[in-house]
Short mmCIF file of C-alpha atoms in Angstrom, two decimals:
data_model
loop_
_atom_site.label_atom_id
_atom_site.label_comp_id
_atom_site.label_asym_id
_atom_site.label_seq_id
_atom_site.Cartn_x
_atom_site.Cartn_y
_atom_site.Cartn_z
CA MET W 1283 25.83 -20.22 13.29
CA ASN W 1284 27.24 -23.55 12.27
CA ASN W 1285 24.45 -25.28 10.49
CA VAL W 1286 24.81 -28.46 8.46
CA CYS W 1287 22.37 -26.93 5.95
CA GLU W 1288 24.90 -24.28 5.05
CA GLU W 1289 26.68 -25.35 1.92
CA GLN W 1290 30.11 -24.44 3.28
CA VAL W 1291 29.67 -26.46 6.45
CA PHE W 1292 28.18 -29.34 4.53
CA SER W 1293 30.90 -29.46 1.92
CA SER W 1294 33.61 -29.37 4.57
CA ILE W 1295 31.93 -32.31 6.35
CA PHE W 1296 31.83 -34.08 3.01
CA LYS W 1297 35.47 -33.43 2.22
CA SER W 1298 36.78 -34.51 5.60
CA ASN W 1299 34.62 -37.61 6.03
CA SER W 1300 33.72 -39.10 2.67
CA LYS W 1301 36.94 -41.08 2.24
CA THR W 1302 36.72 -42.59 5.71
CA ILE W 1303 33.11 -43.55 5.12
CA PHE W 1304 34.13 -45.16 1.88
CA ASN W 1305 36.90 -47.11 3.62
CA TYR W 1306 34.68 -47.98 6.56
CA ILE W 1307 32.08 -49.59 4.33
CA TYR W 1308 34.76 -51.21 2.22
CA TYR W 1309 36.36 -52.81 5.29
CA LYS W 1310 33.02 -54.17 6.34
CA PHE W 1311 31.75 -55.54 3.06
CA GLY W 1312 34.70 -55.58 0.68
CA ASN W 1313 32.54 -54.11 -2.06
CA GLU W 1314 34.05 -51.04 -3.68
CA GLU W 1315 30.96 -50.09 -5.66
CA LYS W 1316 28.68 -50.34 -2.64
CA ALA W 1317 31.14 -48.29 -0.65
CA HIS W 1318 30.89 -45.51 -3.23
CA ASP W 1319 27.08 -45.74 -3.09
CA ALA W 1320 27.14 -45.68 0.70
CA VAL W 1321 29.02 -42.37 0.67
CA GLN W 1322 26.41 -40.84 -1.61
CA GLU W 1323 23.49 -42.28 0.32
CA ALA W 1324 24.83 -41.21 3.68
CA PHE W 1325 25.34 -37.64 2.52
CA VAL W 1326 21.95 -37.47 0.82
CA LYS W 1327 20.38 -38.54 4.11
CA LEU W 1328 22.46 -36.03 6.02
CA TRP W 1329 21.41 -33.31 3.60
CA GLU W 1330 17.75 -34.22 3.90
CA ASN W 1331 18.03 -34.04 7.67
CA CYS W 1332 20.53 -31.23 7.83
CA ALA W 1333 18.27 -29.11 9.99
CA LYS W 1334 17.89 -31.88 12.55
CA VAL W 1335 21.51 -33.02 12.81
CA MET W 1336 23.88 -30.93 14.87
CA PRO W 1337 27.25 -30.39 13.16
CA GLU W 1338 29.09 -32.26 15.92
CA LYS W 1339 26.76 -35.23 15.49
CA ALA W 1340 27.03 -35.25 11.69
CA LYS W 1341 29.99 -37.64 11.67
CA SER W 1342 28.42 -40.41 13.72
CA TYR W 1343 25.16 -39.85 11.85
CA LEU W 1344 26.94 -40.51 8.55
CA TYR W 1345 28.58 -43.73 9.77
CA THR W 1346 25.33 -44.99 11.23
CA VAL W 1347 23.44 -44.33 8.00
CA ALA W 1348 26.19 -45.88 5.86
CA ASN W 1349 26.41 -48.93 8.07
CA ASN W 1350 22.65 -49.47 8.33
CA LEU W 1351 22.38 -49.24 4.57
CA TYR W 1352 23.91 -52.67 4.02
CA LEU W 1353 23.46 -54.23 7.40
CA ASN W 1354 21.95 -57.69 6.98
CA VAL W 1355 21.50 -56.95 3.27
CA LEU W 1356 24.90 -57.24 1.72
CA LYS W 1357 26.99 -60.37 1.99
CA ALA W 1358 30.55 -59.52 2.89
CA GLU W 1359 33.02 -60.06 0.09
CA LYS W 1360 36.73 -60.37 0.13
CA VAL W 1361 38.43 -57.17 1.19
CA ARG W 1362 41.24 -56.50 -1.24
CA LEU W 1363 43.88 -54.11 -0.08
CA LYS W 1364 47.03 -52.93 -1.74
CA TYR W 1365 50.34 -52.05 -0.20
CA ALA W 1366 52.19 -48.82 -0.53
CA ASP W 1367 54.75 -49.43 -3.27
CA SER W 1368 57.99 -49.83 -1.34
CA SER W 1369 60.08 -51.30 -4.16
CA LEU W 1370 61.48 -47.90 -5.13
CA GLU W 1371 62.81 -47.28 -1.64
CA HIS W 1372 64.30 -50.70 -1.35
CA THR W 1373 65.78 -51.34 -4.77
CA ASN W 1374 68.92 -52.69 -3.16
CA GLU W 1375 67.01 -55.35 -1.25
CA SER W 1376 67.82 -58.92 -2.15
CA PRO W 1377 65.33 -60.84 -4.28
CA GLU W 1378 65.04 -63.24 -1.38
CA PHE W 1379 63.92 -60.45 0.93
CA LEU W 1380 61.43 -59.17 -1.64
CA MET W 1381 60.06 -62.65 -1.99
CA GLU W 1382 59.63 -62.91 1.74
CA GLU W 1383 57.88 -59.59 1.81
CA LYS W 1384 55.50 -60.72 -0.88
CA GLU W 1385 54.75 -63.91 0.95
CA TYR W 1386 54.19 -62.02 4.19
CA LYS W 1387 51.71 -59.69 2.52
CA GLN W 1388 49.80 -62.62 1.07
CA LYS W 1389 49.59 -64.14 4.53
CA LEU W 1390 48.42 -60.87 5.99
CA ASP W 1391 45.76 -60.55 3.29
CA LYS W 1392 44.49 -64.00 4.04
CA ALA W 1393 44.55 -63.39 7.77
CA LEU W 1394 42.64 -60.13 7.40
CA GLU W 1395 40.06 -61.89 5.30
CA GLY W 1396 39.54 -64.41 8.06
CA LEU W 1397 39.03 -61.79 10.77
CA PRO W 1398 35.56 -61.11 12.14
CA GLU W 1399 34.12 -58.06 10.42
CA ASN W 1400 34.22 -55.80 13.48
CA GLN W 1401 37.84 -56.65 14.29
CA ARG W 1402 38.92 -56.11 10.70
CA THR W 1403 37.11 -52.76 10.47
CA THR W 1404 38.60 -51.56 13.73
CA PHE W 1405 42.08 -52.73 12.83
CA LEU W 1406 42.06 -51.16 9.37
CA LEU W 1407 40.48 -47.88 10.48
CA ASN W 1408 43.38 -47.56 12.87
CA ARG W 1409 46.17 -48.79 10.62
CA ILE W 1410 45.10 -47.23 7.32
CA ASP W 1411 42.99 -44.23 8.29
CA GLY W 1412 44.95 -43.49 11.44
CA LYS W 1413 41.76 -43.26 13.48
CA LYS W 1414 42.14 -43.12 17.25
CA TYR W 1415 40.30 -45.74 19.29
CA ALA W 1416 37.95 -43.08 20.61
CA GLU W 1417 36.99 -42.08 17.06
CA ILE W 1418 36.40 -45.66 16.02
CA ALA W 1419 34.33 -46.18 19.16
CA GLU W 1420 32.17 -43.23 18.15
CA MET W 1421 31.76 -44.50 14.59
CA GLU W 1422 30.83 -47.97 15.73
CA GLY W 1423 28.74 -46.76 18.62
CA VAL W 1424 30.59 -48.81 21.21
CA SER W 1425 32.92 -48.03 24.11
CA VAL W 1426 36.63 -47.31 23.69
CA LYS W 1427 37.32 -50.40 25.76
CA ALA W 1428 35.38 -52.55 23.33
CA ILE W 1429 37.49 -51.14 20.50
CA GLU W 1430 40.68 -51.90 22.42
CA LYS W 1431 39.42 -55.43 22.87
CA ARG W 1432 38.75 -55.80 19.17
CA MET W 1433 42.13 -54.35 18.35
CA HIS W 1434 43.86 -56.68 20.75
CA LEU W 1435 42.07 -59.70 19.36
CA ALA W 1436 42.71 -58.59 15.80
CA LEU W 1437 46.45 -58.29 16.41
CA LYS W 1438 46.55 -61.59 18.24
CA THR W 1439 44.58 -63.43 15.55
CA LEU W 1440 46.55 -61.88 12.69
CA ARG W 1441 49.86 -62.76 14.25
CA GLU W 1442 48.74 -66.33 14.92
CA GLN W 1443 47.49 -66.72 11.36
CA ILE W 1444 50.65 -65.30 9.84
CA ASP W 1445 53.02 -67.23 12.06
CA GLY W 1446 50.95 -70.35 11.54
CA ILE W 1447 50.35 -70.97 15.21
CA MET L 1183 50.58 -57.54 31.27
CA GLN L 1184 47.42 -55.42 31.32
CA GLU L 1185 44.23 -56.21 29.48
CA ASN L 1186 44.28 -55.59 25.72
CA TYR L 1187 47.99 -54.83 25.93
CA LEU L 1188 48.40 -55.35 22.18
CA ALA L 1189 45.99 -52.50 21.50
CA LYS L 1190 47.73 -50.35 24.10
CA TRP L 1191 51.11 -51.14 22.60
CA LEU L 1192 49.95 -50.25 19.10
CA ASN L 1193 48.70 -46.97 20.48
CA GLY L 1194 51.94 -46.31 22.41
CA GLU L 1195 50.17 -46.52 25.75
CA LEU L 1196 52.31 -49.15 27.41
CA SER L 1197 54.51 -48.14 30.34
CA GLU L 1198 58.30 -48.52 30.15
CA GLU L 1199 58.25 -51.73 32.17
CA GLU L 1200 55.41 -53.24 30.23
CA LEU L 1201 57.09 -52.38 26.98
CA THR L 1202 60.36 -53.94 28.09
CA GLU L 1203 58.51 -57.02 29.20
CA PHE L 1204 56.59 -57.20 25.94
CA LYS L 1205 59.79 -56.85 23.92
CA LYS L 1206 61.18 -59.90 25.66
CA THR L 1207 58.35 -62.13 24.44
CA GLU L 1208 59.05 -64.29 21.42
CA SER L 1209 56.00 -62.97 19.57
CA TYR L 1210 57.15 -59.33 19.79
CA ALA L 1211 59.06 -59.47 16.47
CA SER L 1212 55.96 -60.77 14.74
CA TYR L 1213 53.79 -58.01 16.15
CA LYS L 1214 56.38 -55.40 15.21
CA LYS L 1215 56.41 -56.71 11.66
CA LEU L 1216 52.62 -56.78 11.59
CA LYS L 1217 52.51 -53.17 12.77
CA GLU L 1218 54.95 -52.06 10.08
CA VAL L 1219 53.41 -53.87 7.16
CA SER L 1220 49.82 -53.10 8.07
CA GLY L 1221 50.87 -49.45 8.12
CA THR L 1222 51.55 -49.67 4.38
CA LEU L 1223 48.14 -51.06 3.52
CA LYS L 1224 46.07 -49.07 1.05
CA THR L 1225 42.42 -49.02 0.21
CA PRO L 1226 40.97 -48.73 -3.30
CA GLU L 1227 41.15 -45.25 -4.79
CA PHE L 1228 38.60 -42.78 -3.59
CA ASP L 1229 38.47 -39.35 -5.20
CA VAL L 1230 36.81 -36.95 -2.79
CA ASP L 1231 36.27 -34.22 -5.39
CA GLN L 1232 34.74 -36.66 -7.83
CA ALA L 1233 32.44 -37.99 -5.10
CA TRP L 1234 31.47 -34.41 -4.24
CA ASN L 1235 30.63 -33.65 -7.87
CA THR L 1236 28.65 -36.85 -8.14
CA PHE L 1237 26.77 -35.84 -5.02
CA LYS L 1238 25.99 -32.36 -6.33
CA ASN L 1239 24.88 -33.62 -9.73
CA LYS L 1240 22.74 -36.25 -8.13
CA GLY L 1241 21.19 -33.44 -6.17
CA SER L 1242 20.18 -31.49 -9.22
CA GLU L 1243 18.92 -34.46 -11.19
CA GLU L 1244 17.31 -36.92 -8.85
CA MET L 1245 16.90 -35.23 -5.55
CA PRO L 1246 14.88 -32.06 -5.80
CA LYS L 1247 15.30 -31.78 -2.04
CA VAL L 1248 18.92 -30.90 -2.51
CA ILE L 1249 17.78 -27.60 -3.99
CA THR L 1250 17.63 -26.65 -0.33
CA LEU L 1251 21.31 -25.81 -0.80
CA ASN L 1252 19.82 -22.46 -1.59
CA PRO L 1253 20.01 -20.72 1.78
CA PHE L 1254 17.20 -18.39 0.72
CA LYS L 1255 14.64 -21.14 0.70
CA GLN L 1256 13.40 -20.34 4.18
CA PHE L 1257 13.31 -16.69 3.27
CA LEU L 1258 11.52 -17.42 0.00
CA ARG L 1259 8.90 -19.42 1.84
CA VAL L 1260 8.15 -16.50 4.09
CA ALA L 1261 8.36 -14.05 1.21
CA ALA L 1262 5.88 -16.09 -0.81
CA VAL L 1263 3.36 -16.07 2.00
CA VAL L 1264 3.81 -12.34 2.51
CA ALA L 1265 3.44 -11.73 -1.23
CA VAL L 1266 0.24 -13.74 -1.37
CA LEU L 1267 -1.16 -11.90 1.64
CA LEU L 1268 -0.18 -8.51 0.27
CA SER L 1269 -1.54 -9.06 -3.19
CA GLY L 1270 -4.63 -10.75 -1.77
CA SER L 1271 -5.40 -7.87 0.55
CA TYR L 1272 -4.58 -5.38 -2.22
CA PHE L 1273 -7.17 -6.92 -4.51
CA TYR L 1274 -9.59 -7.37 -1.65
CA LEU L 1275 -9.31 -3.76 -0.52
CA ASN L 1276 -9.56 -2.61 -4.11
CA SER L 1277 -12.74 -4.55 -4.63
CA LEU L 1278 -14.31 -2.96 -1.56
CA ASN L 1279 -16.83 -0.29 -2.30
CA GLU L 1280 -16.54 3.31 -1.29
CA SER L 1281 -19.06 3.86 1.44
CA PHE L 1282 -20.60 6.92 3.05
CA SER L 1283 -23.16 7.02 5.79
CA THR L 1284 -24.94 9.47 8.03
CA GLN L 1285 -25.91 9.15 11.67
CA LEU L 1286 -29.23 10.19 13.14
CA ALA L 1287 -29.89 13.92 12.83
CA GLU L 1288 -27.07 14.22 10.34
CA ARG L 1289 -26.87 15.03 6.65
CA SER L 1290 -24.04 14.57 4.22
CA GLU L 1291 -23.13 15.32 0.66
CA VAL L 1292 -21.27 12.81 -1.51
CA LEU L 1293 -19.60 13.68 -4.77
CA LEU L 1294 -19.38 10.79 -7.19
CA PRO L 1295 -16.46 10.25 -9.60
CA ASP L 1296 -18.46 11.74 -12.51
CA ASN L 1297 -19.47 14.79 -10.46
CA SER L 1298 -22.91 13.43 -9.83
CA GLU L 1299 -24.05 14.41 -6.36
CA ILE L 1300 -25.74 12.49 -3.63
CA ILE L 1301 -27.18 14.22 -0.61
CA LEU L 1302 -27.75 11.79 2.19
CA ASN L 1303 -30.58 12.32 4.64
CA ALA L 1304 -30.25 11.21 8.27
CA ASP L 1305 -29.41 7.57 9.09
CA SER L 1306 -28.65 6.60 5.51
CA LYS L 1307 -25.85 4.90 3.69
CA VAL L 1308 -24.62 4.78 0.09
CA SER L 1309 -21.85 2.68 -1.35
CA PHE L 1310 -20.38 2.40 -4.82
CA SER L 1311 -17.34 1.01 -6.54
CA GLU L 1312 -15.00 3.79 -7.51
CA LYS L 1313 -12.88 1.41 -9.61
CA LYS L 1314 -15.75 0.25 -11.75
CA TRP L 1315 -17.52 3.59 -11.87
CA SER L 1316 -16.48 4.27 -15.45
CA GLU L 1317 -18.03 0.93 -16.52
CA LYS L 1318 -21.12 0.95 -14.40
CA ARG L 1319 -22.72 3.77 -12.51
CA ASN L 1320 -24.27 1.84 -9.69
CA VAL L 1321 -25.02 3.03 -6.17
CA ASN L 1322 -26.34 0.95 -3.31
CA LEU L 1323 -28.62 2.83 -0.99
CA GLU L 1324 -30.00 2.23 2.46
CA GLY L 1325 -32.14 5.05 3.78
CA GLU L 1326 -32.92 8.22 1.89
CA ALA L 1327 -30.93 10.31 -0.52
CA PHE L 1328 -31.34 12.90 -3.22
CA PHE L 1329 -29.48 12.35 -6.46
CA LYS L 1330 -28.27 14.90 -8.97
CA VAL L 1331 -27.04 12.69 -11.77
CA ALA L 1332 -24.64 14.04 -14.36
CA LYS L 1333 -25.49 13.08 -17.93
CA GLY L 1334 -23.89 9.88 -19.09
CA LYS L 1335 -24.46 6.16 -19.01
CA LYS L 1336 -27.30 4.57 -17.16
CA PHE L 1337 -27.19 5.44 -13.49
CA THR L 1338 -28.65 2.84 -11.18
CA VAL L 1339 -29.65 3.09 -7.55
CA SER L 1340 -30.04 -0.35 -6.02
CA THR L 1341 -32.02 -0.77 -2.84
CA LYS L 1342 -33.40 -3.76 -1.03
CA ASN L 1343 -36.89 -2.84 -2.21
CA GLY L 1344 -36.28 -1.90 -5.81
CA THR L 1345 -33.94 -0.33 -8.28
CA VAL L 1346 -34.03 3.06 -9.89
CA ALA L 1347 -32.37 3.66 -13.24
CA VAL L 1348 -31.86 7.00 -14.92
CA LEU L 1349 -29.72 8.72 -17.49
CA GLY L 1350 -29.28 12.18 -16.11
CA THR L 1351 -31.69 13.77 -13.71
CA GLN L 1352 -32.50 14.75 -10.16
CA PHE L 1353 -34.47 12.47 -8.00
CA ASN L 1354 -34.99 11.38 -4.44
CA VAL L 1355 -35.06 7.82 -3.23
CA GLU L 1356 -36.31 6.89 0.19
CA ASN L 1357 -35.95 3.32 1.22
CA ARG L 1358 -36.84 2.50 4.80
CA ASN L 1359 -38.39 -0.57 6.39
CA GLY L 1360 -41.41 -1.36 4.27
CA PHE L 1361 -41.33 2.08 2.75
CA PHE L 1362 -39.98 2.86 -0.69
CA GLU L 1363 -40.41 6.25 -2.28
CA VAL L 1364 -38.92 7.69 -5.43
CA THR L 1365 -39.56 11.24 -6.48
CA CYS L 1366 -38.38 12.60 -9.79
CA TYR L 1367 -37.60 16.30 -9.96
CA GLU L 1368 -36.03 16.53 -13.39
CA GLY L 1369 -35.75 14.26 -16.43
CA LEU L 1370 -37.12 10.75 -16.44
CA VAL L 1371 -36.62 8.03 -13.87
CA SER L 1372 -37.28 4.35 -14.28
CA VAL L 1373 -38.29 2.50 -11.11
CA THR L 1374 -38.35 -1.23 -10.84
CA TYR L 1375 -40.26 -2.51 -7.86
CA ASN L 1376 -41.20 -6.18 -7.44
CA ASN L 1377 -40.53 -6.68 -11.14
CA ILE L 1378 -42.89 -3.83 -12.01
CA GLU L 1379 -41.20 -1.13 -14.04
CA ARG L 1380 -42.56 2.39 -13.77
CA LYS L 1381 -41.38 5.48 -15.65
CA LEU L 1382 -41.51 8.61 -13.53
CA PRO L 1383 -41.44 11.90 -15.43
CA ALA L 1384 -40.41 15.06 -13.61
CA GLY L 1385 -42.82 16.15 -10.91
CA THR L 1386 -44.10 12.70 -10.07
CA SER L 1387 -43.35 10.29 -7.34
CA PHE L 1388 -43.71 6.59 -6.69
CA VAL L 1389 -44.52 5.32 -3.23
CA ALA L 1390 -44.76 1.74 -2.10
CA ILE L 1391 -45.80 1.11 1.49
CA ASN L 1392 -45.61 -2.55 2.51
CA GLY L 1393 -45.99 -3.55 -1.12
CA LYS L 1394 -48.90 -1.21 -1.83
CA ILE L 1395 -48.08 1.15 -4.67
CA GLN L 1396 -49.25 4.76 -4.89
CA ASP L 1397 -48.44 7.37 -7.48
CA PHE L 1398 -48.40 11.08 -6.97
CA ASP L 1399 -48.05 13.58 -9.76
CA ASN L 1400 -48.33 16.93 -8.08
CA ILE L 1401 -44.74 17.51 -7.05
CA THR L 1402 -44.05 21.16 -7.62
CA ILE L 1403 -40.95 21.75 -5.58
CA ALA L 1404 -37.54 21.47 -7.25
CA GLN L 1405 -35.95 19.31 -4.62
CA PRO L 1406 -37.10 17.21 -1.71
CA SER L 1407 -38.37 19.14 1.23
CA TRP L 1408 -35.83 17.60 3.62
CA MET L 1409 -33.15 19.43 1.71
CA SER L 1410 -34.74 22.69 2.78
CA ASN L 1411 -34.87 21.36 6.32
CA GLU L 1412 -38.43 20.24 6.13
CA SER L 1413 -39.96 16.80 5.98
CA SER L 1414 -43.06 16.60 3.82
CA PHE L 1415 -45.61 13.85 3.62
CA GLN L 1416 -48.58 13.20 1.46
CA SER L 1417 -51.03 10.56 2.70
CA ILE L 1418 -48.34 8.64 4.52
CA PRO L 1419 -49.13 6.46 7.56
CA LEU L 1420 -48.28 8.30 10.75
CA LYS L 1421 -45.74 5.67 11.86
CA TYR L 1422 -43.45 6.58 8.95
CA VAL L 1423 -43.83 10.24 9.81
CA LEU L 1424 -42.85 9.54 13.40
CA ALA L 1425 -39.94 7.39 12.25
CA GLU L 1426 -38.68 10.29 10.15
CA PHE L 1427 -39.15 12.58 13.13
CA GLU L 1428 -36.98 10.24 15.18
CA ARG L 1429 -34.29 10.30 12.50
CA GLN L 1430 -34.30 14.05 12.10
CA PHE L 1431 -34.13 14.91 15.78
CA ASN L 1432 -32.37 11.78 17.07
CA ILE L 1433 -35.00 11.35 19.73
CA GLU L 1434 -37.00 8.35 20.82
CA VAL L 1435 -40.68 8.44 19.97
CA LYS L 1436 -43.23 6.61 22.11
CA THR L 1437 -46.90 6.37 21.33
CA GLU L 1438 -49.91 5.63 23.47
CA ASN L 1439 -53.44 4.88 22.25
CA ILE L 1440 -52.90 6.47 18.86
CA ASP L 1441 -53.56 5.03 15.42
CA ALA L 1442 -50.14 4.81 13.80
CA GLU L 1443 -51.69 3.82 10.50
CA GLN L 1444 -53.70 7.02 10.06
CA LEU L 1445 -52.60 8.94 7.03
CA PHE L 1446 -50.69 12.15 7.46
CA THR L 1447 -50.34 14.93 4.98
CA GLY L 1448 -48.16 17.82 5.96
CA THR L 1449 -44.69 19.10 6.64
CA PHE L 1450 -42.58 19.43 9.71
CA ASN L 1451 -39.57 21.62 10.27
CA ASN L 1452 -36.28 19.80 10.79
CA ASN L 1453 -34.62 22.52 12.81
CA SER L 1454 -37.09 23.29 15.57
CA ILE L 1455 -38.40 20.36 17.51
CA LYS L 1456 -41.16 22.50 19.04
CA LEU L 1457 -42.44 23.57 15.64
CA ALA L 1458 -42.16 20.06 14.31
CA LEU L 1459 -44.14 18.62 17.22
CA GLU L 1460 -46.88 21.13 16.63
CA SER L 1461 -46.89 20.37 12.91
CA ILE L 1462 -47.39 16.69 13.58
CA SER L 1463 -49.73 16.72 16.57
CA ILE L 1464 -52.22 19.39 15.57
CA PRO L 1465 -53.31 17.96 12.17
CA SER L 1466 -53.39 14.45 13.64
CA GLN L 1467 -55.33 15.62 16.65
CA ILE L 1468 -53.01 13.99 19.11
CA SER L 1469 -51.16 15.35 22.12
CA TYR L 1470 -47.47 15.11 22.91
CA LYS L 1471 -45.23 15.35 25.89
CA LEU L 1472 -41.54 16.17 25.33
CA GLY L 1473 -39.07 14.54 27.69
CA GLU L 1474 -35.28 14.87 27.79
CA ASP L 1475 -34.47 12.30 25.17
CA ASN L 1476 -37.88 11.07 24.21
CA VAL L 1477 -41.26 12.29 23.18
CA LEU L 1478 -44.59 10.69 23.92
CA PHE L 1479 -47.52 11.04 21.53
CA TYR L 1480 -50.85 10.17 23.05
CA ALA L 1481 -54.53 10.45 22.35
CA GLY L 1482 -56.93 12.44 24.51
CA ASN L 1483 -56.01 14.77 27.31
CA THR L 1484 -53.83 12.66 29.62
CA PRO L 1485 -51.09 10.19 28.88
#
């Protein structure tokens, strides 16, 4: 029997989902500390209701709890993201190129900051966490088509912002 | 170009033609760059193991509910209930008194923990606590019984009508509706009836009928007559005699036109119903008619 109340099942749910929950809340609100809290809160709630939540529903339950925690409560802050350090791989790049890269990343940062929350979350869940549209749709409780729409708009807006159109 | 083609492209869902077409657009290079760079984005550090430890510690400190990690909790719940029920019923059953009773026309002997003996007459019941016997020798009696009490602490017979306390003796207690009789055959018996205490030396008896007390001091036999299969009476209203007759022979007694209050002195045999009927009817100057499971006592010649 796969029961969320079993420590093994629960800990495996924790290990495979906690980072995504953290990221998910961070994308939405840009608050690292609150994202950490949201992970804890969501899992406490899941534990308290472990008998009522089917293992296959645990994931969407966690995202719903985490999201509802700060919905309409927390004011979104600036989402600060880093970039994988590529300087080691490209040591032979020209300083000009590196400069361009740096500028591009600043533009991207700014553009991401300007995105509507749902587009940013969808975009980053896909780009950073490698989540499929269907998974994001489940997390957000919307249709896959709606996620595709957000993704499309996110890409379009980002490109326009970066290219200065 | 289909709807949301940028999302499809990012997901590698575009067809060959669509892809070729998309590549021709001037914005393609920008999107390609965006795809590449966004792929190198990183979120703030998140240590899963540390979060897990935080969660577990939180559980033990703040959230007592998290103790439910113990998979035995359900089992413990059930076990606790079972334990309570078991121990409860154990103590309850232990506190119950030992009980012996006789049916109509039956007699029984009960041996008490200290080897004292009780002989129960028909339709009688005694109960006592075996557990507490060593602390308190107390017997509850309904009906009639003869006691041979071993020497020791105070021995008490409690009845609805009164209590009898002795040290070590032989005595008979009869306690029926409205009728309370104690006869002492050996030693000294203390009878408490309606807050009146009476000491009965050997060979005397105490009778209370509907609250009226009588004493007799001419008991010469060594044990009650019913123990030698006879029922003896000395100035006892006839209705109690007939009630005893009913008990001894398990037969229904009916009466017609007779004075049930008239006093009866005599004995009837407990083995032969014929003899017993004669013993009752002749001295009382009444007639009887024996049916299959009843007997009718009547005055005069015809019922």
